């Protein structure tokens, strides 16, 4: 874990030395269900750099020279953006009143990760490359965070964190491609549709995902309003936010549908003693309301999905999210 901390510090310093274009805070929680179960909470902090980092001569930096050579299958992208996301996830079983280990339901687990992101893009498509480094287990301090949060809001304190998954190192690589398949302007307002595919490999998550999201609104930026990941922050929506050049209020309402095939997810599959079924096929639906005013973005989202954990636990999962972003 000490090596992990050194890698995180060094890499974070490299990225944060750049002038960040966007800073974002995203909170996701299953409080909308009225109780804690499975993926119960996520906290995410994101930075994206300026889009002109594709101009390596301007920065005279060997690191930029290296990443500028990373190929794409069309090799004609105009822009390059670097990103960094810190993520903190909390997972619990459905019954948080029991102290003993619950066979057939998701284990207690805390996960903390850092994503190093490279976007190569134009106005209507993007390639996203992500390297994820992280940890699972007591070292993430997720149990203390959740207990403190529950005490603050007067909710039931989870009793089974003594059974949480042990400390382990996590790593992953993902690639995502998205494109704007449709855009149209009306006498009032406009709409667009963004399709995405995503592949994840590593010891944390091995999966494939495809999704589409349609948006209608007025005076919104030409950002990539995609379905994003199955859980967690959607950095695609932070890309190209500065394409909205006026300070007037903009808004949009979106609906998205995604399909995910999961071969392996650490929290679900690592400890075989829980006797959980493999996740395999899952569908996720996303509804999002986004507002844009000057340099600020405020977004509310609702996700619902059916996840098959075992014969005893097969039900819909719902999460609500709020995102605040600021453009520098």
XYZ file of N, CA and C in Angstrom, residues 116-316:
603
model
N -6.295 7.785 -14.261
C -5.484 8.666 -15.093
C -6.035 8.581 -16.510
N -6.565 9.699 -17.010
C -7.400 9.684 -18.209
C -6.755 10.493 -19.330
N -6.838 9.958 -20.529
C -6.434 10.680 -21.740
C -7.591 10.666 -22.725
N -8.059 11.861 -23.117
C -9.044 12.006 -24.187
C -8.335 12.495 -25.440
N -8.625 11.853 -26.576
C -8.249 12.370 -27.896
C -9.578 12.555 -28.631
N -9.848 13.779 -29.102
C -11.214 14.047 -29.502
C -11.333 15.186 -30.506
N -12.524 15.243 -31.087
C -13.006 16.385 -31.867
C -14.399 16.729 -31.366
N -15.077 17.638 -32.059
C -16.365 18.115 -31.566
C -17.436 17.033 -31.517
N -17.332 16.010 -32.370
C -18.404 15.026 -32.452
C -17.975 13.592 -32.163
N -16.740 13.365 -31.721
C -16.349 12.022 -31.282
C -15.152 12.112 -30.344
N -14.962 11.050 -29.559
C -13.820 11.025 -28.639
C -13.322 9.599 -28.449
N -12.037 9.494 -28.123
C -11.419 8.267 -27.632
C -10.982 8.547 -26.198
N -11.270 7.631 -25.301
C -10.875 7.799 -23.900
C -10.050 6.595 -23.454
N -8.845 6.867 -22.950
C -7.974 5.827 -22.404
C -7.815 6.090 -20.905
N -8.010 5.057 -20.083
C -7.937 5.243 -18.636
C -7.115 4.140 -17.980
N -6.171 4.534 -17.152
C -5.448 3.604 -16.282
C -5.937 3.843 -14.858
N -6.379 2.776 -14.196
C -6.912 2.861 -12.841
C -5.996 2.129 -11.868
N -5.616 2.810 -10.796
C -4.868 2.205 -9.692
C -5.665 2.427 -8.416
N -5.718 1.418 -7.556
C -6.530 1.595 -6.368
C -6.328 0.521 -5.329
N -7.196 0.536 -4.326
C -7.117 -0.412 -3.223
C -8.518 -0.773 -2.768
N -8.639 -1.969 -2.205
C -9.863 -2.415 -1.562
C -9.497 -2.854 -0.159
N -10.414 -2.666 0.791
C -10.159 -3.165 2.131
C -10.161 -2.095 3.202
N -9.800 -2.475 4.434
C -9.824 -1.546 5.572
C -8.967 -0.305 5.377
N -7.909 -0.389 4.565
C -7.027 0.765 4.360
C -7.745 1.937 3.709
N -8.884 1.708 3.070
C -9.645 2.792 2.441
C -10.463 3.595 3.449
N -10.597 3.077 4.693
C -11.324 3.755 5.774
C -12.802 3.980 5.447
N -13.344 3.157 4.580
C -14.742 3.321 4.172
C -15.699 3.044 5.320
N -15.358 2.085 6.192
C -16.236 1.762 7.315
C -16.419 2.962 8.233
N -15.327 3.657 8.553
C -15.410 4.839 9.423
C -16.221 5.944 8.773
N -16.004 6.132 7.476
C -16.735 7.174 6.752
C -18.234 6.889 6.771
N -18.621 5.642 6.476
C -20.048 5.333 6.418
C -20.703 5.418 7.790
N -20.023 4.935 8.824
C -20.588 5.008 10.169
C -20.781 6.458 10.607
N -19.801 7.312 10.319
C -19.908 8.731 10.680
C -21.049 9.401 9.929
N -21.174 9.064 8.650
C -22.245 9.641 7.840
C -23.608 9.224 8.374
N -23.759 7.948 8.718
C -25.039 7.461 9.235
C -25.364 8.097 10.587
N -24.351 8.296 11.431
C -24.588 8.958 12.713
C -25.031 10.401 12.514
N -24.459 11.059 11.507
C -24.787 12.458 11.238
C -26.234 12.623 10.794
N -26.704 11.726 9.939
C -28.065 11.850 9.403
C -29.087 11.073 10.229
N -28.630 10.399 11.306
C -29.547 9.660 12.166
C -30.042 8.363 11.571
N -29.250 7.768 10.693
C -29.637 6.513 10.053
C -29.040 5.327 10.814
N -29.524 4.124 10.486
C -29.041 2.906 11.131
C -27.561 2.696 10.853
N -26.795 2.424 11.896
C -25.362 2.195 11.721
C -25.121 0.778 11.218
N -24.370 0.607 10.149
C -24.085 -0.738 9.633
C -23.260 -1.537 10.638
N -23.627 -2.806 10.839
C -23.038 -3.616 11.900
C -21.985 -4.613 11.424
N -21.867 -4.831 10.117
C -21.064 -5.954 9.646
C -19.728 -5.624 9.024
N -19.197 -4.425 9.265
C -17.948 -4.038 8.600
C -16.740 -4.868 9.037
N -16.856 -5.595 10.155
C -15.760 -6.486 10.563
C -15.542 -7.604 9.546
N -16.535 -7.830 8.686
C -16.446 -8.893 7.677
C -16.018 -8.371 6.308
N -15.597 -7.126 6.218
C -15.299 -6.544 4.906
C -14.138 -7.268 4.223
N -14.076 -7.127 2.901
C -12.994 -7.728 2.129
C -11.643 -7.190 2.593
N -10.626 -8.050 2.569
C -9.296 -7.696 3.049
C -8.589 -6.759 2.069
N -7.498 -6.154 2.550
C -6.716 -5.231 1.726
C -6.135 -5.925 0.495
N -6.249 -5.247 -0.625
C -5.676 -5.758 -1.866
C -5.441 -4.579 -2.807
N -4.537 -4.774 -3.745
C -4.205 -3.756 -4.748
C -5.034 -4.001 -6.006
N -5.593 -2.933 -6.567
C -6.440 -3.034 -7.753
C -5.805 -2.276 -8.915
N -5.977 -2.814 -10.106
C -5.506 -2.127 -11.313
C -6.462 -2.438 -12.460
N -6.581 -1.513 -13.365
C -7.473 -1.697 -14.505
C -7.052 -0.794 -15.658
N -7.463 -1.171 -16.861
C -7.310 -0.331 -18.046
C -8.639 -0.334 -18.783
N -9.037 0.825 -19.268
C -10.288 0.892 -20.027
C -10.112 1.768 -21.260
N -10.897 1.433 -22.271
C -10.955 2.235 -23.497
C -12.420 2.491 -23.812
N -12.722 3.731 -24.180
C -14.091 4.092 -24.537
C -14.083 4.935 -25.803
N -15.068 4.687 -26.651
C -15.242 5.486 -27.866
C -16.677 5.991 -27.892
N -16.832 7.273 -28.170
C -18.163 7.849 -28.258
C -18.284 8.771 -29.451
N -19.478 8.847 -30.000
C -19.699 9.744 -31.135
C -21.114 10.294 -31.096
N -21.245 11.513 -31.599
C -22.539 12.180 -31.665
C -23.223 11.742 -32.953
N -24.205 10.866 -32.824
C -24.862 10.292 -33.993
C -25.944 11.201 -34.560
N -26.420 12.144 -33.755
C -27.514 13.008 -34.192
C -27.422 14.336 -33.466
N -27.653 15.430 -34.201
C -27.830 16.734 -33.568
C -28.768 17.555 -34.441
N -29.673 18.271 -33.792
C -30.689 19.016 -34.539
C -31.130 20.218 -33.712
N -31.317 21.340 -34.384
C -31.782 22.547 -33.721
C -33.216 22.847 -34.132
N -34.015 23.302 -33.165
C -35.407 23.681 -33.397
C -35.544 25.196 -33.254
N -36.755 25.688 -33.486
C -36.978 27.120 -33.296
C -36.720 27.513 -31.843
N -37.042 26.608 -30.918
C -36.618 26.778 -29.534
C -35.973 25.478 -29.084
N -34.735 25.570 -28.718
C -34.048 24.404 -28.188
C -33.335 23.589 -29.252
N -32.680 22.538 -28.801
C -31.943 21.637 -29.678
C -31.847 20.267 -29.020
N -31.417 19.278 -29.807
C -31.275 17.934 -29.276
C -30.044 17.277 -29.879
N -29.528 16.264 -29.187
C -28.472 15.436 -29.748
C -28.561 14.031 -29.170
N -27.816 13.116 -29.773
C -27.783 11.724 -29.338
C -26.342 11.238 -29.416
N -25.841 10.698 -28.308
C -24.457 10.229 -28.226
C -24.436 8.733 -27.940
N -23.731 7.978 -28.786
C -23.540 6.540 -28.593
C -22.133 6.280 -28.061
N -21.989 5.282 -27.197
C -20.677 4.949 -26.642
C -20.504 3.442 -26.520
N -19.244 3.008 -26.604
C -18.861 1.647 -26.250
C -17.684 1.746 -25.286
N -17.559 0.751 -24.397
C -16.511 0.795 -23.377
C -16.043 -0.614 -23.062
N -14.737 -0.794 -22.916
C -14.150 -2.083 -22.542
C -13.240 -1.878 -21.338
N -13.341 -2.772 -20.341
C -12.528 -2.715 -19.133
C -11.794 -4.034 -18.937
N -10.503 -3.981 -18.625
C -9.726 -5.183 -18.321
C -8.849 -4.900 -17.104
N -8.609 -5.945 -16.286
C -7.778 -5.803 -15.101
C -8.246 -6.735 -14.006
N -7.707 -6.562 -12.795
C -8.128 -7.420 -11.685
C -9.274 -6.814 -10.891
N -9.726 -5.606 -11.289
C -10.848 -4.947 -10.621
C -12.154 -5.163 -11.367
N -12.141 -4.952 -12.675
C -13.374 -5.021 -13.460
C -13.052 -5.433 -14.884
N -13.654 -6.526 -15.332
C -13.541 -6.941 -16.733
C -14.948 -6.954 -17.314
N -15.215 -6.035 -18.238
C -16.581 -5.902 -18.744
C -16.599 -5.175 -20.075
N -17.733 -5.298 -20.753
C -18.031 -4.556 -21.973
C -19.344 -3.816 -21.758
N -19.425 -2.601 -22.279
C -20.650 -1.816 -22.115
C -20.912 -0.998 -23.365
N -22.183 -0.905 -23.731
C -22.613 -0.061 -24.845
C -23.831 0.731 -24.394
N -23.921 1.974 -24.847
C -25.045 2.790 -24.419
C -25.362 3.898 -25.403
N -26.546 4.451 -25.260
C -26.970 5.586 -26.073
C -27.761 6.541 -25.192
N -27.613 7.843 -25.435
C -28.292 8.837 -24.609
C -28.779 9.980 -25.481
N -30.055 10.314 -25.328
C -30.665 11.391 -26.098
C -30.920 12.573 -25.169
N -30.732 13.782 -25.703
C -30.830 14.990 -24.882
C -31.607 16.067 -25.626
N -32.463 16.764 -24.884
C -33.146 17.943 -25.417
C -32.982 19.077 -24.407
N -32.790 20.289 -24.917
C -32.671 21.437 -24.033
C -32.408 22.699 -24.820
N -31.892 23.692 -24.143
C -31.624 24.971 -24.793
C -30.343 25.576 -24.223
N -29.522 26.098 -25.131
C -28.301 26.807 -24.751
C -27.336 25.932 -23.944
N -27.313 24.630 -24.225
C -26.341 23.768 -23.547
C -25.074 23.637 -24.393
N -23.936 23.310 -23.793
C -22.673 23.203 -24.530
C -22.628 21.956 -25.396
N -21.631 21.907 -26.262
C -21.459 20.766 -27.160
C -20.584 19.701 -26.484
N -20.927 19.377 -25.225
C -20.192 18.343 -24.505
C -20.734 16.962 -24.882
N -20.122 15.915 -24.343
C -20.514 14.547 -24.709
C -21.424 13.978 -23.626
N -22.711 14.095 -23.860
C -23.735 13.697 -22.903
C -24.018 12.200 -23.060
N -23.122 11.370 -22.534
C -23.212 9.919 -22.728
C -23.773 9.229 -21.488
N -24.059 7.929 -21.624
C -24.502 7.126 -20.480
C -23.391 7.025 -19.439
N -22.146 6.949 -19.902
C -21.019 6.863 -18.982
C -20.784 5.454 -18.481
N -20.267 5.338 -17.264
C -19.969 4.041 -16.660
C -21.218 3.460 -16.011
N -21.124 2.177 -15.651
C -22.254 1.532 -14.980
C -22.513 2.183 -13.625
N -21.458 2.405 -12.853
C -21.540 3.193 -11.623
C -20.392 4.199 -11.638
N -20.604 5.324 -10.969
C -19.530 6.296 -10.856
C -19.709 7.510 -11.736
N -18.721 8.398 -11.672
C -18.768 9.672 -12.378
C -18.602 9.459 -13.884
N -19.187 10.359 -14.651
C -19.108 10.313 -16.113
C -18.274 11.496 -16.599
N -16.967 11.269 -16.789
C -16.083 12.354 -17.219
C -16.378 12.825 -18.639
N -17.041 12.003 -19.451
C -17.382 12.408 -20.819
C -18.173 13.715 -20.833
N -19.052 13.894 -19.835
C -19.902 15.078 -19.790
C -19.121 16.348 -19.445
N -17.903 16.183 -18.923
C -17.075 17.343 -18.583
C -16.259 17.836 -19.764
N -16.209 17.041 -20.822
C -15.378 17.364 -21.981
C -16.066 18.400 -22.871
N -15.350 19.462 -23.215
C -15.825 20.514 -24.120
C -16.942 21.363 -23.513
N -16.969 21.487 -22.200
C -17.966 22.351 -21.569
C -17.779 23.814 -21.957
N -16.542 24.210 -22.288
C -16.299 25.614 -22.627
C -16.779 25.981 -24.024
N -17.412 25.040 -24.739
C -17.999 25.377 -26.040
C -19.222 26.276 -25.882
N -19.777 26.357 -24.680
C -20.839 27.325 -24.384
C -20.158 28.634 -23.993
N -20.211 29.628 -24.876
C -19.433 30.855 -24.692
C -20.228 31.992 -24.053
N -21.561 31.888 -23.984
C -22.332 32.957 -23.355
C -22.590 32.622 -21.882
N -23.019 33.624 -21.122
C -23.234 33.453 -19.684
C -24.694 33.209 -19.332
N -25.553 33.077 -20.327
C -26.971 32.864 -20.072
C -27.228 31.444 -19.581
N -28.349 31.269 -18.918
C -28.715 29.957 -18.390
C -28.983 28.969 -19.523
N -28.389 27.792 -19.411
C -28.678 26.695 -20.325
C -29.190 25.504 -19.536
N -29.942 24.644 -20.192
C -30.483 23.480 -19.497
C -30.666 22.332 -20.482
N -30.755 21.128 -19.940
C -31.045 19.966 -20.780
C -31.639 18.852 -19.931
N -32.468 18.041 -20.571
C -33.064 16.852 -19.960
C -32.703 15.663 -20.838
N -32.207 14.584 -20.224
C -31.663 13.465 -20.993
C -32.212 12.133 -20.501
N -32.259 11.179 -21.437
C -32.573 9.785 -21.090
C -31.569 8.880 -21.783
N -31.004 7.942 -21.028
C -30.021 7.030 -21.594
C -30.307 5.588 -21.231
N -29.866 4.688 -22.095
C -30.024 3.252 -21.887
C -28.695 2.575 -22.183
N -28.232 1.731 -21.260
C -26.964 1.044 -21.446
C -27.075 -0.438 -21.144
N -26.264 -1.231 -21.838
C -26.170 -2.674 -21.597
C -24.738 -3.001 -21.202
N -24.579 -3.794 -20.148
C -23.253 -4.168 -19.675
C -23.158 -5.681 -19.533
N -22.054 -6.243 -20.044
C -21.743 -7.656 -19.821
C -20.494 -7.709 -18.953
N -20.619 -8.299 -17.766
C -19.519 -8.334 -16.803
C -18.958 -9.743 -16.694
N -17.675 -9.875 -16.987
C -16.982 -11.153 -16.828
C -16.450 -11.310 -15.404
N -16.023 -10.179 -14.802
C -15.460 -10.244 -13.449
C -15.555 -8.871 -12.801
N -16.053 -8.844 -11.567
C -16.038 -7.630 -10.750
C -15.529 -8.014 -9.367
N -14.452 -7.396 -8.921
C -13.727 -7.827 -7.730
C -14.640 -8.005 -6.518
N -15.467 -7.026 -6.217
C -16.298 -7.071 -5.015
C -17.247 -8.261 -5.053
N -17.725 -8.592 -6.230
C -18.688 -9.685 -6.385
C -18.015 -11.055 -6.504
N -16.857 -11.119 -7.145
C -16.283 -12.406 -7.547
C -15.049 -12.860 -6.771
N -14.375 -11.970 -6.070
C -13.075 -12.339 -5.491
C -13.200 -13.382 -4.386
N -14.079 -13.151 -3.423
C -14.238 -14.074 -2.291
C -15.345 -15.078 -2.610
N -14.933 -16.283 -2.988
C -15.886 -17.309 -3.427
C -16.777 -17.807 -2.298
N -16.393 -17.564 -1.039
C -17.175 -18.084 0.086
C -18.554 -17.439 0.194
N -18.767 -16.306 -0.500
C -20.089 -15.671 -0.473
C -21.078 -16.344 -1.422
N -20.588 -17.215 -2.276
C -21.436 -18.028 -3.163
C -22.366 -17.165 -4.017
N -21.815 -16.116 -4.590
C -22.607 -15.213 -5.427
C -22.591 -15.656 -6.877
N -23.704 -15.436 -7.555
C -23.761 -15.696 -8.988
C -22.926 -14.651 -9.724
N -22.466 -15.005 -10.922
C -21.763 -14.027 -11.743
C -22.748 -12.977 -12.245
N -22.272 -11.746 -12.388
C -23.160 -10.640 -12.755
C -23.693 -10.773 -14.175
N -22.800 -11.016 -15.119
C -23.150 -11.179 -16.533
C -23.935 -9.989 -17.062
N -25.188 -10.228 -17.548
C -25.945 -9.190 -18.259
C -26.656 -8.247 -17.294
N -26.526 -6.950 -17.558
C -27.237 -5.943 -16.773
C -27.656 -4.801 -17.687
N -28.798 -4.231 -17.398
C -29.286 -3.047 -18.097
C -29.338 -1.879 -17.123
N -28.956 -0.711 -17.584
C -29.020 0.484 -16.756
C -29.742 1.582 -17.523
N -30.612 2.303 -16.836
C -31.300 3.458 -17.408
C -30.885 4.707 -16.623
N -30.712 5.806 -17.333
C -30.239 7.048 -16.723
C -31.151 8.199 -17.143
N -31.583 8.980 -16.175
C -32.292 10.238 -16.433
C -31.468 11.356 -15.808
N -31.227 12.421 -16.568
C -30.356 13.490 -16.082
C -30.945 14.857 -16.396
N -30.892 15.746 -15.417
C -31.260 17.151 -15.590
C -30.011 17.981 -15.336
N -29.595 18.757 -16.337
C -28.357 19.527 -16.248
C -28.649 21.010 -16.465
N -28.036 21.852 -15.654
C -28.156 23.300 -15.823
C -26.758 23.901 -15.968
N -26.649 24.927 -16.821
C -25.368 25.563 -17.140
C -25.528 27.073 -16.985
N -24.743 27.679 -16.112
C -24.814 29.117 -15.896
C -23.405 29.666 -15.720
N -22.991 30.505 -16.682
C -21.650 31.078 -16.673
C -20.616 29.954 -16.589
N -19.837 29.881 -15.513
C -18.783 28.876 -15.387
C -19.197 27.673 -14.541
N -20.460 27.611 -14.154
C -20.918 26.545 -13.266
C -21.868 25.585 -13.985
N -21.780 24.318 -13.583
C -22.702 23.289 -14.062
C -23.261 22.566 -12.843
N -24.581 22.436 -12.787
C -25.245 21.689 -11.724
C -26.115 20.621 -12.366
N -25.886 19.365 -11.982
C -26.582 18.243 -12.617
C -27.179 17.319 -11.562
N -28.363 16.800 -11.881
C -29.016 15.788 -11.053
C -29.273 14.566 -11.928
N -28.985 13.383 -11.390
C -29.167 12.167 -12.183
C -29.858 11.086 -11.364
N -30.542 10.207 -12.073
C -31.175 9.033 -11.468
C -30.843 7.827 -12.327
N -30.321 6.777 -11.697
C -29.996 5.533 -12.387
C -30.803 4.395 -11.796
N -31.233 3.491 -12.654
C -31.877 2.274 -12.186
C -31.359 1.105 -12.994
N -31.130 -0.014 -12.311
C -30.576 -1.183 -12.980
C -31.004 -2.434 -12.251
N -31.119 -3.530 -12.995
C -31.387 -4.830 -12.392
C -30.108 -5.644 -12.425
N -29.636 -6.032 -11.242
C -28.387 -6.771 -11.111
C -28.676 -8.102 -10.443
N -28.227 -9.183 -11.041
C -28.473 -10.517 -10.508
C -27.286 -10.966 -9.663
N -27.409 -10.838 -8.334
C -26.337 -11.259 -7.444
C -26.455 -12.738 -7.086
N -27.646 -13.193 -6.807
C -27.882 -14.600 -6.483
C -29.374 -14.852 -6.574
N -29.780 -16.097 -6.378
C -31.200 -16.429 -6.456
C -31.986 -15.721 -5.355
N -31.318 -15.459 -4.216
C -31.997 -14.797 -3.103
C -32.050 -13.278 -3.283
N -31.088 -12.737 -4.034
C -30.979 -11.287 -4.178
C -30.967 -10.930 -5.660
N -32.145 -10.696 -6.184
C -32.316 -10.377 -7.597
C -33.348 -9.261 -7.687
N -32.888 -8.031 -7.740
C -33.821 -6.919 -7.684
C -33.225 -5.682 -8.341
N -34.081 -4.675 -8.513
C -33.609 -3.430 -9.106
C -32.749 -2.649 -8.116
